[in-house]
Coordinates of C-alpha atoms in Angstrom, one line a residue:
Chain A
X1 CA -32.9 -23.8 -29.1
X2 CA -34.9 -20.7 -28.3
X3 CA -31.7 -19.0 -27.0
X4 CA -29.9 -19.8 -30.2
X5 CA -32.4 -18.0 -32.4
X6 CA -32.3 -14.9 -30.1
X7 CA -28.5 -14.6 -30.3
X8 CA -28.4 -15.0 -34.0
X9 CA -31.3 -12.5 -34.3
X10 CA -29.3 -9.8 -32.4
X11 CA -26.2 -10.6 -34.3
X12 CA -28.2 -10.1 -37.5
X13 CA -29.6 -6.8 -36.3
X14 CA -26.2 -5.6 -35.2
X15 CA -24.6 -6.4 -38.5
X16 CA -27.4 -4.8 -40.5
X17 CA -27.3 -1.6 -38.4
X18 CA -23.6 -1.3 -38.8
X19 CA -23.7 -1.9 -42.6
X20 CA -26.7 0.4 -43.1
X21 CA -24.8 3.1 -41.2
X22 CA -21.7 2.7 -43.3
X23 CA -23.8 2.7 -46.5
X24 CA -25.8 5.8 -45.5
X25 CA -23.5 8.1 -43.7
X26 CA -21.3 9.1 -46.7
X27 CA -24.3 10.4 -48.6
X28 CA -25.5 12.3 -45.5
X29 CA -22.0 13.6 -45.0
X30 CA -22.1 14.9 -48.6
X31 CA -25.5 16.5 -48.0
X32 CA -24.5 18.1 -44.7
X33 CA -21.1 19.4 -46.0
X34 CA -22.8 21.0 -49.0
X35 CA -24.6 23.3 -46.5
X36 CA -21.4 24.3 -44.7
X37 CA -19.1 27.2 -45.5
X38 CA -15.5 26.6 -46.5
X39 CA -14.1 28.3 -43.4
X40 CA -16.3 26.2 -41.2
X41 CA -15.2 23.0 -42.8
X42 CA -11.5 23.9 -42.6
X43 CA -11.6 25.2 -39.1
X44 CA -14.0 22.8 -37.4
X45 CA -13.2 19.7 -39.4
X46 CA -15.7 16.9 -39.6
X47 CA -19.0 17.5 -37.9
X48 CA -22.3 15.6 -38.0
X49 CA -24.3 18.8 -38.4
X50 CA -23.2 22.2 -39.6
X51 CA -22.8 25.1 -37.1
X52 CA -24.5 27.4 -39.6
X53 CA -26.6 26.1 -42.4
X54 CA -25.9 28.1 -45.6
X55 CA -27.2 27.8 -49.1
X56 CA -24.4 29.9 -50.8
X57 CA -22.7 26.8 -52.1
X58 CA -25.8 26.0 -54.1
X59 CA -26.2 29.6 -55.3
X60 CA -22.6 29.6 -56.4
X61 CA -23.0 26.2 -58.2
X62 CA -26.0 27.5 -60.1
X63 CA -24.3 30.7 -61.0
X64 CA -21.3 29.0 -62.4
X65 CA -22.5 28.4 -66.0
X66 CA -19.1 28.6 -67.7
X67 CA -16.6 26.1 -66.2
X68 CA -19.1 23.9 -64.4
X69 CA -22.6 24.3 -65.8
X70 CA -24.2 21.7 -63.7
X71 CA -27.8 22.5 -64.6
X72 CA -26.9 22.1 -68.3
X73 CA -25.1 18.8 -67.4
X74 CA -28.2 17.6 -65.6
X75 CA -30.4 18.5 -68.5
X76 CA -28.1 16.7 -70.9
X77 CA -28.2 13.6 -68.7
X78 CA -32.0 13.7 -68.4
X79 CA -32.4 14.1 -72.1
X80 CA -29.9 11.3 -72.9
X81 CA -31.2 8.9 -70.3
X82 CA -34.9 9.5 -71.2
X83 CA -34.4 9.2 -75.0
X84 CA -32.2 6.1 -74.5
X85 CA -34.8 4.5 -72.3
X86 CA -37.7 5.2 -74.6
X87 CA -35.8 3.8 -77.6
X88 CA -34.6 0.8 -75.6
X89 CA -38.2 -0.1 -74.7
X90 CA -39.3 0.2 -78.3
X91 CA -36.4 -1.8 -79.7
X92 CA -36.5 -4.6 -77.2
X93 CA -40.3 -5.1 -77.3
X94 CA -40.4 -5.2 -81.1
X95 CA -37.3 -7.4 -81.4
X96 CA -38.3 -9.6 -78.6
X97 CA -41.6 -10.2 -80.3
X98 CA -39.8 -11.2 -83.5
X99 CA -37.6 -13.7 -81.8
X100 CA -40.2 -15.3 -79.7
X101 CA -43.6 -15.1 -81.4
X102 CA -42.8 -15.1 -85.1
X103 CA -41.8 -18.2 -87.1
X104 CA -39.1 -17.7 -89.6
X105 CA -36.3 -19.9 -90.9
X106 CA -33.2 -19.9 -88.7
X107 CA -34.8 -17.7 -86.0
X108 CA -33.2 -19.3 -83.0
X109 CA -29.9 -19.8 -84.8
X110 CA -29.9 -16.1 -85.6
X111 CA -30.8 -15.1 -82.0
X112 CA -28.2 -17.3 -80.4
X113 CA -25.5 -16.2 -82.9
X114 CA -26.2 -12.6 -82.0
X115 CA -26.3 -13.4 -78.3
X116 CA -23.0 -15.2 -78.6
X117 CA -21.3 -12.3 -80.5
X118 CA -22.7 -9.8 -77.9
X119 CA -20.7 -11.6 -75.3
X120 CA -17.6 -10.6 -77.1
X121 CA -15.8 -8.2 -74.7
X122 CA -16.9 -4.6 -75.1
X123 CA -13.4 -3.3 -74.5
X124 CA -12.3 -4.5 -77.9
X125 CA -14.9 -2.4 -79.7
X126 CA -14.4 0.7 -77.7
X127 CA -11.9 2.4 -79.9
X128 CA -13.6 1.6 -83.2
X129 CA -17.0 2.6 -81.7
X130 CA -15.5 6.0 -81.1
X131 CA -14.4 6.1 -84.7
X132 CA -18.0 5.2 -85.9
X133 CA -19.5 7.9 -83.7
X134 CA -17.0 10.3 -85.2
X135 CA -17.9 9.3 -88.8
X136 CA -21.6 9.7 -87.9
X137 CA -20.8 13.2 -86.7
X138 CA -22.1 12.3 -83.2
X139 CA -19.1 13.3 -81.1
X140 CA -20.3 15.8 -78.5
X141 CA -23.9 15.2 -79.3
X142 CA -26.5 13.3 -77.2
X143 CA -26.8 10.6 -79.9
X144 CA -23.3 9.3 -79.0
X145 CA -24.9 8.0 -75.8
X146 CA -28.4 7.4 -76.9
X147 CA -28.0 5.0 -79.8
X148 CA -25.1 2.6 -79.4
X149 CA -26.6 1.0 -76.3
X150 CA -29.7 0.0 -78.3
X151 CA -27.7 -2.7 -80.0
X152 CA -27.3 -4.8 -76.8
X153 CA -28.8 -8.2 -76.6
X154 CA -29.3 -8.5 -72.8
X155 CA -32.7 -6.9 -72.5
X156 CA -33.9 -8.6 -75.7
X157 CA -32.9 -11.9 -74.1
X158 CA -35.0 -11.0 -71.1
X159 CA -38.0 -9.9 -73.1
X160 CA -37.8 -13.1 -75.1
X161 CA -37.7 -15.2 -72.0
X162 CA -40.7 -13.3 -70.5
X163 CA -42.7 -13.7 -73.7
X164 CA -42.1 -17.5 -73.7
X165 CA -44.3 -17.6 -70.6
X166 CA -47.2 -16.2 -72.5
X167 CA -49.3 -19.0 -74.0
X168 CA -49.1 -19.2 -77.8
X169 CA -52.9 -19.9 -77.9
X170 CA -53.5 -16.2 -77.4
X171 CA -51.7 -15.4 -80.7
X172 CA -53.2 -18.3 -82.5
X173 CA -56.8 -17.5 -81.6
X174 CA -56.2 -13.8 -82.6
X175 CA -54.7 -14.9 -85.8
X176 CA -57.8 -17.1 -86.6
X177 CA -59.8 -13.9 -86.1
X178 CA -57.7 -12.3 -88.8
X179 CA -55.4 -10.2 -86.6
X180 CA -52.0 -9.2 -88.1
X181 CA -48.7 -9.5 -86.4
X182 CA -48.7 -5.8 -85.6
X183 CA -52.1 -6.1 -84.0
X184 CA -51.2 -9.1 -82.0
X185 CA -48.0 -7.3 -80.8
X186 CA -49.7 -4.1 -79.9
X187 CA -53.0 -5.3 -78.5
X188 CA -52.1 -8.6 -76.9
X189 CA -48.4 -9.0 -76.2
X190 CA -47.4 -5.4 -75.4
X191 CA -49.8 -5.0 -72.4
X192 CA -48.7 -8.4 -71.0
X193 CA -45.0 -7.7 -71.1
X194 CA -45.3 -4.4 -69.3
X195 CA -43.5 -5.6 -66.1
X196 CA -40.4 -6.7 -67.9
X197 CA -40.3 -3.5 -70.0
X198 CA -40.6 -1.3 -66.9
X199 CA -37.7 -3.1 -65.3
X200 CA -35.5 -3.0 -68.4
X201 CA -36.4 0.7 -68.9
X202 CA -35.5 1.6 -65.3
X203 CA -32.1 -0.2 -65.5
X204 CA -31.5 1.4 -68.9
X205 CA -32.2 4.8 -67.4
X206 CA -29.9 4.4 -64.4
X207 CA -27.3 2.6 -66.5
X208 CA -27.2 5.4 -69.0
X209 CA -27.3 8.1 -66.3
X210 CA -24.3 6.5 -64.4
X211 CA -22.2 5.5 -67.5
X212 CA -18.8 6.9 -67.1
X213 CA -16.1 5.5 -69.4
X214 CA -18.0 6.2 -72.7
X215 CA -19.1 9.8 -71.9
X216 CA -15.6 10.6 -70.8
X217 CA -14.4 9.5 -74.2
X218 CA -17.0 11.0 -76.5
X219 CA -17.6 14.4 -74.8
X220 CA -15.0 17.1 -74.8
X221 CA -17.4 20.0 -75.0
X222 CA -18.2 21.2 -71.4
X223 CA -21.7 22.3 -72.4
X224 CA -22.6 19.0 -74.1
X225 CA -21.5 16.4 -71.6
X226 CA -23.7 14.5 -69.1
X227 CA -23.3 15.1 -65.4
X228 CA -21.1 12.0 -64.7
X229 CA -18.5 13.2 -67.1
X230 CA -18.9 16.7 -65.9
X231 CA -18.2 15.8 -62.3
X232 CA -14.8 14.5 -63.4
X233 CA -13.8 18.1 -64.1
X234 CA -14.9 19.4 -60.8
X235 CA -11.9 18.7 -58.7
X236 CA -10.0 21.0 -60.9
X237 CA -12.8 23.6 -61.3
X238 CA -13.3 23.8 -57.5
X239 CA -9.6 23.9 -56.9
X240 CA -8.6 20.8 -55.0
X241 CA -10.7 21.3 -52.0
X242 CA -10.7 25.1 -51.9
X243 CA -14.5 25.0 -52.5
X244 CA -15.6 21.9 -50.8
X245 CA -19.2 23.0 -50.4
X246 CA -19.6 23.5 -54.1
X247 CA -17.9 20.1 -54.8
X248 CA -20.3 18.3 -52.5
X249 CA -23.4 20.2 -53.6
X250 CA -22.7 19.3 -57.2
X251 CA -22.3 15.6 -56.3
X252 CA -25.6 15.7 -54.4
X253 CA -27.4 17.4 -57.3
X254 CA -26.1 14.7 -59.6
X255 CA -27.5 12.0 -57.3
X256 CA -31.1 13.4 -56.9
X257 CA -32.7 12.3 -60.2
X258 CA -31.8 8.7 -59.9
X259 CA -32.8 8.6 -56.2
X260 CA -36.2 10.1 -57.0
X261 CA -36.7 7.5 -59.7
X262 CA -35.8 4.8 -57.2
X263 CA -38.3 6.0 -54.6
X264 CA -41.1 6.0 -57.1
X265 CA -40.3 2.7 -58.6
X266 CA -38.6 0.8 -55.8
X267 CA -40.4 -2.5 -56.2
X268 CA -39.2 -2.8 -59.8
X269 CA -35.6 -2.1 -58.9
X270 CA -35.5 -4.8 -56.3
X271 CA -37.6 -7.4 -58.2
X272 CA -34.5 -9.3 -59.4
X273 CA -36.2 -9.8 -62.7
X274 CA -33.5 -8.0 -64.6
X275 CA -30.7 -9.4 -62.6
X276 CA -31.2 -12.8 -64.1
X277 CA -29.4 -11.4 -67.1
X278 CA -27.6 -8.4 -65.9
X279 CA -25.5 -7.9 -69.0
X280 CA -25.6 -4.5 -70.3
X281 CA -25.4 -3.9 -74.1
Chain B
X1 CA -56.1 -18.1 -90.9
X2 CA -53.6 -15.5 -91.8
X3 CA -49.9 -16.2 -91.7
X4 CA -47.6 -13.3 -91.4
X5 CA -46.2 -12.0 -94.6
X6 CA -42.7 -12.8 -95.8
X7 CA -41.3 -9.6 -94.7
X8 CA -43.0 -9.1 -91.4
X9 CA -40.2 -10.8 -89.4
X10 CA -37.8 -8.5 -91.1
X11 CA -39.7 -5.5 -89.8
X12 CA -39.6 -6.8 -86.3
X13 CA -36.0 -8.0 -86.0
X14 CA -34.4 -6.0 -88.8
X15 CA -33.9 -2.6 -87.1
X16 CA -32.1 -4.2 -84.3
X17 CA -29.9 -6.2 -86.6
X18 CA -28.8 -3.0 -88.3
X19 CA -27.9 -1.5 -84.9
X20 CA -26.2 -4.6 -83.9
X21 CA -24.0 -4.6 -87.1
X22 CA -23.1 -1.0 -86.8
X23 CA -22.4 -0.7 -83.1
X24 CA -21.3 -4.2 -82.1
X25 CA -20.2 -6.4 -85.0
X26 CA -18.2 -3.9 -87.1
X27 CA -16.5 -2.3 -84.1
X28 CA -15.5 -5.7 -82.7
X29 CA -14.0 -6.9 -85.9
X30 CA -12.4 -3.6 -86.5
X31 CA -11.0 -3.6 -83.0
X32 CA -9.2 -6.8 -83.7
X33 CA -8.0 -5.6 -87.1
X34 CA -6.7 -2.3 -85.6
X35 CA -4.5 -4.2 -83.1
X36 CA -2.4 -5.4 -86.1
X37 CA -2.0 -1.9 -87.4
X38 CA -0.4 1.4 -86.8
X39 CA -3.3 3.7 -86.4
X40 CA -3.8 7.3 -85.1
X41 CA -7.6 7.2 -85.2
X42 CA -7.7 9.7 -88.0
X43 CA -5.9 8.3 -91.1
X44 CA -6.2 4.8 -92.4
X45 CA -4.5 2.0 -90.4
X46 CA -1.2 0.7 -91.6
X47 CA -0.8 -3.1 -91.3
X48 CA 2.2 -4.0 -89.1
X49 CA 1.4 -7.7 -88.3
X50 CA 2.2 -8.8 -84.8
X51 CA 4.4 -5.8 -84.0
X52 CA 2.0 -4.3 -81.4
X53 CA 1.7 -7.6 -79.6
X54 CA 5.5 -8.1 -79.7
X55 CA 6.0 -4.7 -78.3
X56 CA 3.5 -5.0 -75.4
X57 CA 4.3 -8.6 -74.6
X58 CA 8.1 -8.9 -75.1
X59 CA 9.9 -5.6 -75.8
X60 CA 11.1 -4.9 -72.3
X61 CA 12.6 -1.6 -73.3
X62 CA 9.3 -0.2 -74.5
X63 CA 7.0 2.0 -72.3
X64 CA 4.1 0.2 -73.8
X65 CA 5.5 -3.1 -72.4
X66 CA 5.8 -1.7 -68.9
X67 CA 2.4 0.0 -69.2
X68 CA 0.7 -3.2 -70.3
X69 CA 2.2 -5.4 -67.6
X70 CA 1.7 -2.7 -64.9
X71 CA -1.9 -2.2 -66.0
X72 CA -2.7 -5.9 -66.2
X73 CA -1.1 -6.5 -62.8
X74 CA -3.1 -3.6 -61.2
X75 CA -6.3 -4.8 -62.9
X76 CA -5.6 -8.3 -61.4
X77 CA -5.0 -6.8 -58.0
X78 CA -8.3 -5.0 -58.2
X79 CA -10.1 -8.1 -59.3
X80 CA -8.5 -10.1 -56.5
X81 CA -9.3 -7.6 -53.8
X82 CA -12.8 -6.5 -54.9
X83 CA -14.5 -9.7 -56.2
X84 CA -14.4 -11.7 -52.9
X85 CA -15.7 -8.8 -50.9
X86 CA -18.4 -8.1 -53.5
X87 CA -19.6 -11.7 -53.1
X88 CA -19.1 -12.3 -49.3
X89 CA -20.5 -9.0 -48.0
X90 CA -23.8 -9.0 -49.9
X91 CA -24.2 -12.7 -49.1
X92 CA -23.8 -11.9 -45.4
X93 CA -26.3 -9.1 -45.7
X94 CA -28.8 -11.3 -47.5
X95 CA -28.5 -14.0 -44.9
X96 CA -29.1 -11.5 -42.1
X97 CA -32.1 -10.0 -44.0
X98 CA -33.6 -13.4 -44.5
X99 CA -33.3 -14.3 -40.8
X100 CA -36.8 -15.2 -39.9
X101 CA -37.0 -12.9 -36.8
X102 CA -35.4 -9.8 -38.4
X103 CA -37.9 -7.0 -39.1
X104 CA -37.5 -3.7 -41.1
X105 CA -35.9 -5.7 -43.8
X106 CA -37.1 -3.4 -46.6
X107 CA -35.7 -0.4 -44.8
X108 CA -32.3 -2.0 -44.4
X109 CA -32.3 -3.2 -48.0
X110 CA -33.2 0.3 -49.3
X111 CA -30.4 2.0 -47.3
X112 CA -27.9 -0.5 -48.5
X113 CA -29.2 -0.5 -52.1
X114 CA -29.2 3.3 -52.6
X115 CA -25.4 3.8 -53.0
X116 CA -25.6 1.5 -56.1
X117 CA -27.7 4.2 -57.8
X118 CA -25.1 6.9 -57.0
X119 CA -23.0 7.6 -60.1
X120 CA -19.4 6.6 -59.6
X121 CA -18.1 10.1 -60.1
X122 CA -20.5 11.6 -57.5
X123 CA -19.5 8.8 -55.1
X124 CA -15.9 9.5 -55.7
X125 CA -16.2 13.2 -54.9
X126 CA -17.8 12.4 -51.6
X127 CA -15.4 9.5 -50.7
X128 CA -12.4 11.5 -51.7
X129 CA -13.4 14.1 -49.1
X130 CA -14.0 11.4 -46.5
X131 CA -10.4 10.2 -47.1
X132 CA -8.9 13.6 -47.4
X133 CA -5.9 14.2 -45.2
X134 CA -6.8 17.5 -43.5
X135 CA -10.6 17.7 -43.9
X136 CA -11.7 14.1 -44.1
X137 CA -13.6 11.9 -41.7
X138 CA -11.2 9.0 -41.6
X139 CA -8.2 10.9 -40.4
X140 CA -10.3 13.0 -38.0
X141 CA -11.8 9.9 -36.5
X142 CA -9.0 7.5 -36.5
X143 CA -6.1 10.0 -36.1
X144 CA -4.4 8.6 -39.1
X145 CA -1.7 10.8 -40.7
X146 CA -1.7 9.3 -44.2
X147 CA -2.5 11.0 -47.5
X148 CA -4.7 8.1 -48.4
X149 CA -4.8 8.4 -52.1
X150 CA -1.0 8.9 -52.3
X151 CA 0.2 6.1 -50.1
X152 CA 0.0 2.4 -50.5
X153 CA -1.8 0.3 -49.4
X154 CA -4.3 3.1 -48.6
X155 CA -4.7 4.0 -52.2
X156 CA -6.0 0.5 -52.9
X157 CA -8.2 0.6 -49.8
X158 CA -9.9 3.8 -50.9
X159 CA -10.6 2.3 -54.4
X160 CA -11.9 -1.0 -52.9
X161 CA -14.1 0.8 -50.3
X162 CA -15.9 2.9 -52.9
X163 CA -16.2 -0.1 -55.2
X164 CA -17.8 -2.3 -52.5
X165 CA -19.9 0.5 -51.2
X166 CA -21.4 1.2 -54.7
X167 CA -21.4 -2.2 -56.1
X168 CA -23.1 -4.8 -53.8
X169 CA -26.8 -3.9 -54.2
X170 CA -27.5 -6.1 -57.1
X171 CA -25.8 -9.1 -55.7
X172 CA -27.6 -8.6 -52.4
X173 CA -31.0 -8.8 -54.1
X174 CA -30.0 -11.9 -56.2
X175 CA -28.9 -13.7 -53.0
X176 CA -32.0 -12.7 -51.1
X177 CA -34.2 -14.1 -53.9
X178 CA -32.1 -17.2 -53.9
X179 CA -32.2 -17.8 -50.1
X180 CA -35.9 -17.0 -50.1
X181 CA -36.5 -19.8 -52.7
X182 CA -34.8 -22.4 -50.5
X183 CA -37.4 -24.9 -49.3
X184 CA -38.2 -24.5 -45.6
X185 CA -38.4 -28.3 -45.2
X186 CA -34.6 -28.5 -45.8
X187 CA -34.0 -26.2 -42.9
X188 CA -36.4 -28.1 -40.7
X189 CA -34.9 -31.4 -41.4
X190 CA -31.4 -30.0 -40.8
X191 CA -32.7 -28.7 -37.5
X192 CA -34.0 -32.1 -36.6
X193 CA -30.5 -33.4 -37.3
X194 CA -29.2 -30.9 -34.8
X195 CA -27.6 -28.5 -37.1
X196 CA -26.8 -25.0 -35.8
X197 CA -27.1 -21.8 -37.8
X198 CA -23.6 -22.1 -39.2
X199 CA -24.0 -25.7 -40.3
X200 CA -27.3 -24.9 -41.8
X201 CA -25.7 -22.1 -43.8
X202 CA -22.9 -24.4 -45.1
X203 CA -25.1 -27.5 -45.7
X204 CA -28.4 -26.0 -46.8
X205 CA -28.2 -22.4 -47.9
X206 CA -24.9 -22.4 -49.9
X207 CA -25.6 -25.6 -51.9
X208 CA -29.2 -24.3 -52.7
X209 CA -28.0 -21.0 -54.1
X210 CA -25.2 -22.5 -56.1
X211 CA -26.6 -21.1 -59.4
X212 CA -27.0 -17.5 -58.3
X213 CA -23.6 -17.7 -56.6
X214 CA -21.8 -18.8 -59.8
X215 CA -23.7 -16.3 -61.8
X216 CA -22.8 -13.3 -59.6
X217 CA -19.2 -14.5 -59.4
X218 CA -18.9 -14.5 -63.2
X219 CA -20.7 -11.2 -63.6
X220 CA -18.8 -9.4 -60.8
X221 CA -15.4 -10.7 -62.1
X222 CA -16.1 -9.6 -65.7
X223 CA -17.2 -6.2 -64.4
X224 CA -14.1 -5.9 -62.2
X225 CA -11.7 -6.5 -65.2
X226 CA -13.3 -3.4 -66.8
X227 CA -12.5 -1.2 -63.9
X228 CA -11.7 2.4 -64.8
X229 CA -13.7 5.1 -63.0
X230 CA -12.7 4.3 -59.4
X231 CA -8.9 4.5 -59.7
X232 CA -9.2 7.4 -62.2
X233 CA -11.3 9.5 -59.7
X234 CA -9.9 8.3 -56.4
X235 CA -6.2 8.1 -57.0
X236 CA -5.7 9.1 -60.6
X237 CA -3.6 5.9 -60.9
X238 CA -1.1 6.9 -58.2
X239 CA 1.0 6.7 -56.3
X240 CA 3.6 6.1 -59.0
X241 CA 1.1 4.4 -61.2
X242 CA 0.6 1.6 -58.7
X243 CA -3.2 1.8 -59.2
X244 CA -3.2 2.6 -62.9
X245 CA -5.4 -0.1 -64.4
X246 CA -5.3 -1.4 -68.0
X247 CA -8.4 0.5 -69.1
X248 CA -6.7 3.8 -68.0
X249 CA -3.7 3.1 -70.2
X250 CA -5.9 2.0 -73.1
X251 CA -7.9 5.2 -72.9
X252 CA -4.8 7.4 -72.5
X253 CA -3.1 5.8 -75.5
X254 CA -6.1 6.0 -77.8
X255 CA -7.8 9.3 -76.7
X256 CA -5.4 11.5 -74.9
X257 CA -4.5 14.9 -76.3
X258 CA -1.4 14.0 -78.1
X259 CA -1.2 11.8 -81.2
X260 CA -3.5 8.8 -80.8
X261 CA -1.7 5.4 -80.5
X262 CA -4.8 3.4 -81.2
X263 CA -3.0 0.4 -82.7
X264 CA -1.1 -0.4 -79.5
X265 CA -4.2 0.5 -77.4
X266 CA -6.2 -1.9 -79.5
X267 CA -3.7 -4.7 -78.9
X268 CA -3.9 -4.1 -75.2
X269 CA -7.7 -4.1 -75.5
X270 CA -7.6 -7.4 -77.3
X271 CA -5.4 -8.9 -74.6
X272 CA -7.8 -7.7 -71.9
X273 CA -10.6 -9.0 -74.1
X274 CA -9.1 -12.5 -74.2
X275 CA -9.3 -12.6 -70.4
X276 CA -12.9 -11.4 -70.5
X277 CA -13.7 -13.9 -73.3
X278 CA -13.0 -16.8 -71.0
X279 CA -15.2 -15.3 -68.4
X280 CA -17.9 -14.5 -71.0
X281 CA -17.8 -18.1 -72.2
X282 CA -18.7 -19.3 -68.8
X283 CA -21.4 -16.7 -68.6
X284 CA -22.8 -17.7 -72.0
X285 CA -22.8 -21.3 -70.9
X286 CA -24.8 -20.5 -67.8
X287 CA -27.3 -18.2 -69.6
X288 CA -27.8 -20.8 -72.3
X289 CA -28.6 -23.4 -69.8
X290 CA -31.0 -21.0 -68.3
X291 CA -32.6 -20.2 -71.6
X292 CA -33.3 -23.8 -72.7
X293 CA -34.8 -25.0 -69.4

């Protein structure tokens, strides 16, 4: 009995160490390679640590503001993801309040109809969505990525679920005291739903930051695109592995913001609260 | 007691409804309509009835036909290869992390979760170098002589590796939460019956996390059908279009530099959408059940 637990414990450790190594090493490899010179990479091949640590790759990356303006891309991504996140939080809290705390005719029917329609596969609306963005004049502007995702139902569903756990008596007693809906929303409900808003906000931020298909379609202007779409161009810009350090350095720079966010807000990322829904608008 | 005014609900749910109509409802309907038309994205679509569907489904001479079937086949291959791994590997990790004597669980979890935050294009740059013939880690370490992205089955392997690497974090956390919620009494009574760790896993753990399992299977499958970035960045659809998935054809036909063939692309999108619709129906059923209880 005792022996059995020990064996399984060591097996679990062995498995976790191997998996963690496989999951960590590629990122470290990218970091290390970004500090190696091209000649060293070509001549010495794969090494765990550079022979000489150099920062030229990063200097070159930052100086290339024409074909691969990575700082511009990062700024575009930061602006897009931040604006998108703020607006998501506003929209889902207001809308969630409407669908869970207000009484109006056909409320639940409306909610579940919209939810049902939102399950309609995104791939079908991809091409017309581009046309709509084009008509709005949003191609190659941040709005192309900031606004459409606000229409999603997934986060509203989550907020609504969360609000259901808040006793209705709170609203009713405030209403007896003469509070308006706006007051109930901002003074009572909003502070209470903070956890779910933070989680939805974080996933909106990383989702927007890492979105790939949509930005590849709506951005053709090198200076206007977010970093994920920009990186697609890099294998050509840095000549099919003739500038490996720059390639890796750019990839690493693109990772840093979301990693920072993760380290500051780790407990929310792994709280599984968002994952009960998971669907992204 | 003050009831809310007649228009107050409109203020709260109205703005989102407008967004919903403009960015989900209209494009979805228009996407179906466009599949019955000849459309170049610029002019107005010209109705052609079922022609696009006939072309992609039955006109064996047409490139669109071979593109559609090749793309669908490759998408199915991707789903078939990636989904089981994206379920089994995080499940194994979750079981190991929930082992009662294992420590440092949050460290392990963090290390495994982080790649999920790496954007797929950054991940692809790094992994492409790892799989690179002359300079990469894989050939250096294992002495393999293959140009991985240009030889099958290695091209698929690179795509699946990066997909699993970047895609298991969420499922891992769902499974951990599920396993954590299983009553300890169940394990104890299984132990009294003489069950070993493997029997406990099959007889106690798996049945207890049935709901999260089904849920993640549905979500992962739906996500896998939309695959686009990994083959685009890792293999560019090669060798000889053997990893070109349907989303890549759809994007090329609708948005490549020549004249847009959005009608045919829409028909392909609708066909892919039909597959996803079945999966979505299951998802909706599960969520609905969750919402009412």
